[in-house]
CSV table of C-alpha atoms and ligand atoms in Angstrom, one decimal:
chain,number,residue,atom,x,y,z
A,21,MET,CA,-4.3,10.1,-5.1
A,22,ARG,CA,-5.8,7.4,-7.4
A,23,ILE,CA,-2.7,4.8,-8.5
A,24,THR,CA,-2.5,2.0,-10.8
A,25,ILE,CA,0.6,-0.5,-10.3
A,26,PHE,CA,1.4,-2.7,-13.5
A,27,GLY,CA,3.2,-5.5,-12.0
A,28,ALA,CA,1.3,-5.8,-8.7
A,29,THR,CA,1.9,-9.5,-8.5
A,30,GLY,CA,5.6,-9.5,-8.7
A,31,LEU,CA,7.9,-9.4,-5.7
A,32,LEU,CA,8.2,-5.5,-5.6
A,33,GLY,CA,4.5,-5.0,-6.8
A,34,GLN,CA,3.1,-7.2,-3.7
A,35,ALA,CA,5.2,-4.8,-1.1
A,36,LEU,CA,3.8,-1.7,-3.0
A,37,MET,CA,0.4,-3.1,-2.2
A,38,ARG,CA,1.0,-4.1,1.3
A,39,GLU,CA,3.2,-0.4,2.0
A,40,TRP,CA,0.9,2.1,0.3
A,41,ALA,CA,-1.9,3.4,2.3
A,42,GLU,CA,-4.1,6.5,2.4
A,43,ASP,CA,-4.4,6.3,-1.5
A,44,GLU,CA,-6.7,4.5,-3.5
A,45,VAL,CA,-4.3,1.7,-5.3
A,46,THR,CA,-5.4,-0.8,-8.0
A,47,GLY,CA,-3.1,-3.8,-8.5
A,48,LEU,CA,-2.8,-5.3,-12.1
A,49,GLY,CA,-1.3,-8.5,-13.2
A,50,SER,CA,-0.6,-9.9,-16.4
A,51,LYS,CA,-3.9,-11.4,-16.8
A,52,ASP,CA,-5.8,-8.1,-15.9
A,53,ALA,CA,-3.5,-6.3,-18.7
A,54,ASP,CA,-0.7,-7.7,-20.7
A,55,ILE,CA,1.6,-4.7,-21.2
A,56,ARG,CA,2.2,-5.9,-24.8
A,57,ASN,CA,-1.3,-5.3,-25.7
A,58,LEU,CA,-2.2,-1.2,-26.0
A,59,LEU,CA,-5.6,-1.8,-26.2
A,60,GLN,CA,-5.6,-3.3,-23.0
A,61,VAL,CA,-3.3,-0.9,-21.4
A,62,LEU,CA,-5.5,2.0,-22.2
A,63,ASP,CA,-8.5,0.1,-21.3
A,64,ALA,CA,-6.9,-0.3,-17.6
A,65,VAL,CA,-6.0,3.2,-17.3
A,66,ARG,CA,-9.3,4.3,-18.7
A,67,ARG,CA,-11.1,2.0,-16.2
A,68,THR,CA,-8.8,3.0,-13.1
A,69,ARG,CA,-8.0,6.8,-13.9
A,70,PRO,CA,-4.7,7.1,-11.9
A,71,GLU,CA,-3.2,10.5,-11.5
A,72,ARG,CA,-0.3,7.9,-11.1
A,73,ILE,CA,1.0,4.7,-12.6
A,74,VAL,CA,3.7,3.0,-11.2
A,75,LEU,CA,4.9,0.1,-13.5
A,76,ALA,CA,7.1,-2.8,-11.7
A,77,ALA,CA,5.8,-5.4,-14.5
A,78,ALA,CA,8.8,-6.4,-16.5
A,79,TYR,CA,9.7,-10.2,-17.7
A,80,THR,CA,12.5,-10.6,-15.4
A,81,ASP,CA,14.2,-13.6,-16.0
A,82,VAL,CA,17.9,-12.4,-16.9
A,83,ASP,CA,19.0,-15.8,-18.4
A,84,GLY,CA,15.6,-16.4,-20.1
A,85,CYS,CA,15.9,-13.0,-22.0
A,86,GLU,CA,18.9,-14.5,-23.6
A,87,THR,CA,17.1,-17.2,-25.1
A,88,GLN,CA,14.1,-15.3,-25.9
A,89,PRO,CA,15.1,-11.8,-26.6
A,90,GLN,CA,11.7,-11.0,-28.7
A,91,LEU,CA,9.5,-11.4,-25.5
A,92,ALA,CA,12.3,-9.6,-23.5
A,93,PHE,CA,12.1,-6.6,-25.7
A,94,ALA,CA,8.0,-7.1,-26.2
A,95,VAL,CA,7.7,-7.1,-22.3
A,96,ASN,CA,10.3,-4.7,-20.9
A,97,ARG,CA,11.0,-2.2,-23.9
A,98,ASP,CA,7.3,-1.8,-25.7
A,99,GLY,CA,5.3,-3.1,-23.1
A,100,ALA,CA,6.7,0.2,-21.2
A,101,VAL,CA,6.3,2.5,-24.3
A,102,ASN,CA,2.4,1.4,-24.3
A,103,VAL,CA,2.1,2.3,-20.6
A,104,ALA,CA,3.9,5.6,-21.1
A,105,LEU,CA,1.5,6.0,-23.9
A,106,ALA,CA,-1.7,5.4,-22.2
A,107,ALA,CA,0.0,7.6,-19.4
A,108,LYS,CA,0.3,10.5,-21.8
A,109,GLN,CA,-3.0,10.5,-23.3
A,110,HIS,CA,-4.8,10.1,-19.7
A,111,ARG,CA,-2.1,12.9,-18.1
A,112,SER,CA,-0.9,10.4,-15.2
A,113,ARG,CA,2.7,10.6,-14.0
A,114,LEU,CA,4.6,7.5,-14.4
A,115,LEU,CA,7.0,6.2,-12.5
A,116,PHE,CA,9.3,3.0,-14.2
A,117,VAL,CA,11.3,0.4,-11.9
A,118,SER,CA,14.6,0.1,-14.1
A,119,THR,CA,17.6,-1.8,-13.4
A,120,ASP,CA,21.7,-1.8,-12.3
A,121,TYR,CA,21.9,-4.3,-15.5
A,122,VAL,CA,21.7,-1.0,-17.8
A,123,PHE,CA,25.4,-0.9,-16.9
A,124,ASP,CA,28.5,-2.5,-18.1
A,125,GLY,CA,30.2,-3.0,-14.7
A,126,ILE,CA,33.5,-1.8,-15.6
A,127,LYS,CA,33.4,1.1,-13.1
A,128,THR,CA,34.8,0.4,-9.4
A,129,THR,CA,32.8,3.4,-7.7
A,130,PRO,CA,29.2,3.5,-7.4
A,131,TYR,CA,27.2,4.2,-10.6
A,132,GLU,CA,25.7,7.8,-10.6
A,133,VAL,CA,22.5,8.7,-12.7
A,134,GLN,CA,23.9,10.6,-15.3
A,135,ASP,CA,26.7,8.1,-16.0
A,136,GLU,CA,26.0,6.3,-19.6
A,137,ARG,CA,24.3,3.2,-20.5
A,138,ALA,CA,26.4,0.6,-21.6
A,139,PRO,CA,24.0,-3.2,-21.1
A,140,ARG,CA,25.6,-6.4,-21.5
A,141,SER,CA,22.3,-8.5,-21.7
A,142,VAL,CA,19.3,-9.0,-23.6
A,143,TYR,CA,17.7,-8.0,-20.7
A,144,GLY,CA,19.8,-4.8,-19.6
A,145,ARG,CA,19.5,-3.6,-23.2
A,146,SER,CA,15.8,-4.2,-22.8
A,147,LYS,CA,15.5,-2.0,-20.0
A,148,ALA,CA,17.6,0.5,-20.9
A,149,GLU,CA,16.2,1.0,-24.2
A,150,ALA,CA,12.9,1.4,-22.3
A,151,GLU,CA,14.3,4.1,-20.7
A,152,VAL,CA,15.6,6.1,-23.8
A,153,ARG,CA,12.0,5.6,-25.2
A,154,LEU,CA,10.1,6.6,-21.7
A,155,ARG,CA,12.0,9.7,-21.7
A,156,GLU,CA,11.2,10.7,-25.3
A,157,ILE,CA,7.5,10.1,-24.7
A,158,LEU,CA,7.4,11.5,-21.3
A,159,PRO,CA,10.1,13.7,-20.0
A,160,GLU,CA,9.0,14.3,-16.6
A,161,CYS,CA,8.9,10.7,-16.2
A,162,CYS,CA,10.4,9.3,-13.1
A,163,MET,CA,12.7,6.5,-13.6
A,164,VAL,CA,14.0,4.1,-10.5
A,165,ARG,CA,16.8,2.0,-11.2
A,166,THR,CA,17.1,-0.7,-8.5
A,167,SER,CA,19.5,-3.8,-8.0
A,168,TRP,CA,19.4,-7.4,-6.5
A,169,LEU,CA,15.6,-7.3,-5.5
A,170,PHE,CA,14.6,-9.7,-2.7
A,171,GLY,CA,11.2,-10.3,-0.5
A,172,THR,CA,8.6,-12.6,0.6
A,173,GLY,CA,6.1,-13.9,-1.6
A,174,GLY,CA,8.2,-15.0,-4.6
A,175,LYS,CA,11.8,-16.7,-6.1
A,176,CYS,CA,14.8,-14.7,-4.6
A,177,PHE,CA,18.5,-14.9,-3.6
A,178,PRO,CA,17.9,-15.3,0.2
A,179,ASP,CA,15.3,-17.7,-0.4
A,180,THR,CA,17.0,-20.1,-2.8
A,181,ILE,CA,20.3,-20.2,-0.2
A,182,LEU,CA,18.0,-20.7,2.6
A,183,LYS,CA,16.6,-23.9,0.6
A,184,LEU,CA,20.1,-24.8,-0.8
A,185,ALA,CA,21.7,-24.6,2.7
A,186,GLN,CA,19.2,-26.9,4.2
A,187,SER,CA,19.8,-29.7,1.4
A,188,ARG,CA,23.6,-29.6,1.0
A,189,PRO,CA,26.6,-29.8,2.5
A,190,GLU,CA,28.6,-27.2,1.5
A,191,LEU,CA,27.5,-23.8,-1.2
A,192,GLN,CA,29.7,-22.3,-3.5
A,193,VAL,CA,28.8,-19.0,-4.4
A,194,VAL,CA,30.4,-16.3,-6.5
A,195,ASN,CA,32.6,-13.6,-5.1
A,196,ASP,CA,33.3,-11.6,-8.5
A,197,GLN,CA,30.0,-9.5,-8.7
A,198,ARG,CA,29.5,-6.8,-6.3
A,199,GLY,CA,26.1,-4.9,-5.9
A,200,SER,CA,23.6,-3.7,-3.4
A,201,PRO,CA,21.1,-6.2,-2.5
A,202,THR,CA,17.7,-4.5,-1.7
A,203,TYR,CA,14.4,-5.5,0.1
A,204,ALA,CA,11.3,-5.1,-2.0
A,205,THR,CA,9.3,-3.4,1.4
A,206,ASP,CA,12.5,-0.5,1.5
A,207,LEU,CA,12.1,-0.3,-2.1
A,208,ALA,CA,8.2,0.0,-1.9
A,209,ARG,CA,8.8,2.8,1.1
A,210,ALA,CA,10.9,4.3,-1.2
A,211,ILE,CA,9.0,4.5,-4.3
A,212,ILE,CA,5.6,5.6,-2.6
A,213,GLN,CA,8.1,8.6,-1.0
A,214,LEU,CA,9.4,9.6,-4.6
A,215,CYS,CA,5.9,9.6,-5.9
A,216,ARG,CA,4.8,11.7,-2.8
A,217,LYS,CA,7.3,14.3,-3.9
A,218,ASN,CA,6.6,13.9,-7.5
A,219,ALA,CA,10.2,12.9,-8.0
A,220,THR,CA,11.3,13.3,-12.1
A,221,GLY,CA,14.4,11.8,-13.9
A,222,ILE,CA,16.5,8.9,-13.0
A,223,VAL,CA,16.5,7.9,-9.1
A,224,HIS,CA,18.8,5.2,-7.8
A,225,ALA,CA,17.3,3.4,-5.1
A,226,THR,CA,18.9,-0.1,-3.2
A,227,ASN,CA,19.3,-0.7,0.1
A,228,ARG,CA,22.3,0.8,1.6
A,229,GLY,CA,25.8,-0.7,1.6
A,230,ASP,CA,27.3,-3.6,-1.0
A,231,CYS,CA,28.7,-7.2,-1.1
A,232,THR,CA,29.3,-9.9,-3.3
A,233,TRP,CA,26.9,-12.4,-3.9
A,234,PHE,CA,29.0,-14.8,-1.8
A,235,GLU,CA,29.7,-11.9,1.3
A,236,PHE,CA,25.3,-12.4,0.7
A,237,ALA,CA,24.8,-15.6,1.1
A,238,GLN,CA,27.6,-16.2,4.0
A,239,GLU,CA,25.2,-13.3,5.9
A,240,ILE,CA,21.9,-15.1,4.8
A,241,VAL,CA,23.2,-18.7,6.5
A,242,GLN,CA,25.0,-16.9,9.3
A,243,HIS,CA,21.6,-14.9,10.1
A,244,ALA,CA,19.5,-17.9,9.7
A,245,GLY,CA,21.2,-19.5,12.4
A,246,LEU,CA,22.7,-22.4,10.0
A,247,VAL,CA,26.1,-23.9,9.6
A,248,THR,CA,26.9,-25.0,6.1
A,249,PRO,CA,29.9,-24.3,5.1
A,250,VAL,CA,30.0,-21.3,2.2
A,251,LEU,CA,32.6,-21.5,0.2
A,252,PRO,CA,33.7,-18.6,-2.4
A,253,THR,CA,34.2,-19.2,-6.4
A,254,THR,CA,34.3,-17.4,-9.8
A,255,SER,CA,31.5,-16.8,-12.3
A,256,ASP,CA,33.4,-18.5,-15.2
A,257,LYS,CA,33.2,-21.7,-13.1
A,258,PHE,CA,29.1,-21.5,-13.4
A,259,PRO,CA,28.7,-20.1,-17.0
A,260,ARG,CA,25.2,-18.5,-17.4
A,261,PRO,CA,23.6,-17.3,-20.3
A,262,ALA,CA,23.6,-13.7,-19.6
A,263,GLU,CA,26.8,-12.0,-18.7
A,264,ARG,CA,26.4,-10.0,-15.6
A,265,PRO,CA,28.0,-7.2,-14.5
A,266,LYS,CA,31.3,-7.6,-11.9
A,267,TYR,CA,30.2,-4.2,-10.3
A,268,SER,CA,27.0,-2.6,-10.3
A,269,VAL,CA,27.0,-0.6,-6.8
A,270,LEU,CA,24.3,2.7,-7.8
A,271,SER,CA,24.8,5.8,-5.9
A,272,PRO,CA,22.2,6.9,-3.3
A,273,GLN,CA,23.0,10.8,-4.3
A,274,SER,CA,19.8,10.8,-6.5
A,275,LEU,CA,17.7,9.6,-3.8
A,276,ALA,CA,19.2,11.8,-1.1
A,277,ALA,CA,18.3,14.4,-3.1
A,278,TYR,CA,14.4,13.9,-2.6
A,279,GLY,CA,15.4,13.4,1.6
A,280,VAL,CA,15.4,9.6,1.1
A,281,THR,CA,17.7,7.5,2.4
A,282,MET,CA,17.2,3.5,3.0
A,283,PRO,CA,18.4,0.9,5.6
A,284,THR,CA,21.5,-0.8,5.2
A,285,TRP,CA,21.4,-4.6,3.6
A,286,GLN,CA,21.9,-6.1,6.7
A,287,ASN,CA,19.3,-4.7,8.5
A,288,ALA,CA,17.0,-5.3,5.5
A,289,LEU,CA,17.8,-9.1,5.3
A,290,GLU,CA,17.2,-9.0,9.1
A,291,ARG,CA,13.6,-7.8,8.6
A,292,TYR,CA,13.2,-10.3,5.5
A,293,LEU,CA,14.2,-13.3,7.5
A,294,THR,CA,11.8,-12.5,10.5
A,295,ALA,CA,9.1,-12.2,8.0
A,296,ARG,CA,9.8,-15.0,6.0
A,297,ARG,CA,9.6,-17.1,9.1
A,298,GLY,CA,6.2,-15.7,9.9
A,299,GLN,CA,5.0,-16.9,6.8
A,300,GLY,CA,5.8,-20.5,8.2
E,403,NAP,N1,14.2,-8.9,-9.4
E,403,NAP,C1,15.5,-8.0,-9.5
E,403,NAP,O1,16.3,-8.3,-8.9
E,403,NAP,C2,15.4,-6.5,-9.8
E,403,NAP,C3,16.5,-5.9,-10.0
E,403,NAP,C4,16.8,-4.7,-10.4
E,403,NAP,C5,15.5,-4.4,-11.3
E,403,NAP,N2,13.9,-4.9,-11.0
E,403,NAP,C6,13.0,-4.8,-11.7
E,403,NAP,O2,12.2,-4.4,-10.5
E,403,NAP,C7,10.9,-4.4,-11.4
E,403,NAP,C8,10.1,-5.5,-10.6
E,403,NAP,O3,10.6,-6.3,-10.3
E,403,NAP,P1,10.1,-8.1,-9.6
E,403,NAP,O4,11.3,-8.8,-9.3
E,403,NAP,O5,9.3,-7.6,-8.6
E,403,NAP,O6,9.4,-8.6,-10.8
E,403,NAP,P2,8.7,-10.5,-10.7
E,403,NAP,O7,8.6,-11.0,-9.4
E,403,NAP,O8,9.5,-11.4,-11.8
E,403,NAP,O9,7.3,-9.9,-11.2
E,403,NAP,C9,6.7,-9.4,-12.9
E,403,NAP,C10,5.6,-8.7,-12.7
E,403,NAP,O10,5.4,-8.2,-14.0
E,403,NAP,C11,4.4,-8.8,-14.6
E,403,NAP,N3,4.1,-9.0,-16.0
E,403,NAP,C12,5.5,-9.7,-16.5
E,403,NAP,N4,5.1,-9.6,-17.8
E,403,NAP,C13,3.9,-9.0,-18.1
E,403,NAP,C14,3.4,-8.6,-19.2
E,403,NAP,N5,3.2,-8.9,-20.4
E,403,NAP,N6,2.2,-8.0,-18.9
E,403,NAP,C15,1.5,-7.4,-17.6
E,403,NAP,N7,2.4,-7.7,-17.0
E,403,NAP,C16,3.6,-8.6,-16.7
E,403,NAP,C17,3.8,-10.0,-13.8
E,403,NAP,O11,2.9,-10.7,-14.0
E,403,NAP,P3,1.9,-11.7,-13.6
E,403,NAP,O12,2.8,-12.3,-12.3
E,403,NAP,O13,0.7,-11.5,-13.3
E,403,NAP,O14,2.1,-12.6,-14.6
E,403,NAP,C18,4.6,-9.6,-12.2
E,403,NAP,O15,3.4,-8.6,-11.7
E,403,NAP,C19,11.1,-4.6,-13.0
E,403,NAP,O16,10.8,-3.8,-13.2
E,403,NAP,C20,12.4,-5.1,-12.7
E,403,NAP,O17,12.6,-4.9,-14.1
E,403,NAP,C21,14.0,-6.4,-10.6
């Protein structure tokens, strides 16, 4: 199979490039093709002639999206539309990576794929609008929503916590947002399986289990063998430009329907810490 990945230089994109064997994969960063530019996207797809496109490119700075909404919609919605138009023209299948932030977080049980979108942030709105537009352009498109991504090769929560735990006497971390941390390597493997199975429609893919950011931080510090105290706090003590959902656990049912299961987030964290140590 010939695959083209937009966003190959990002956290997930790098994991996809590492994990994807047996196929002919081309990875593109924003320098190779800016998805805001339809001509560049069409040209990239014409050159690489993919049977399958994975769209992992996005403007992922959730707070930055609040201050730069035009950029957020230009990349996350209109850029995704450009890729979908190119996929349609070249008859390529498309897998689009989306987010738990399309939900408002008022549920207290895991979000199912048919639950209504109600984003509270510009980032969430830009991705939610992309989902709607992509469905119109390519009804067979697969949209994989994930959450709380971490991995080697970029900024992520565990990396930040480890650095802070080594430089501060104690850490305060919010304990009122619950979700599922997801290791980029595990998500990449799930995406590859979904592509092999020609998955369509919305699929929720995260590591199994859930926690708050505080619980996640506690586990990170403990697993790394550090003794820095981690203290729980609340979001109102750390106001940020973008509102985050209080609860954004995604149900694994849609993924299980394709016979795919993902490891627990604690298991994923252990493998991440080993990989991070290996990077020196
Ligand atoms: N991070 C999370 O916690 C999280 C949670 C849920 C869902 N997601 C979704 O998962 C996907 C992957 O996220 P990630 O964390 O791996 O992202 P990331 O590390 O921030 O990487 C973003 C990628 O998008 C590319 N990109 C940005 N603007 C572009 C443009 N105008 N044209 C072409 N490419 C552009 C970047 O290319 P360059 O580096 O070459 O500029 C990079 O490859 C995204 O769709 C994101 O919305 C992420």
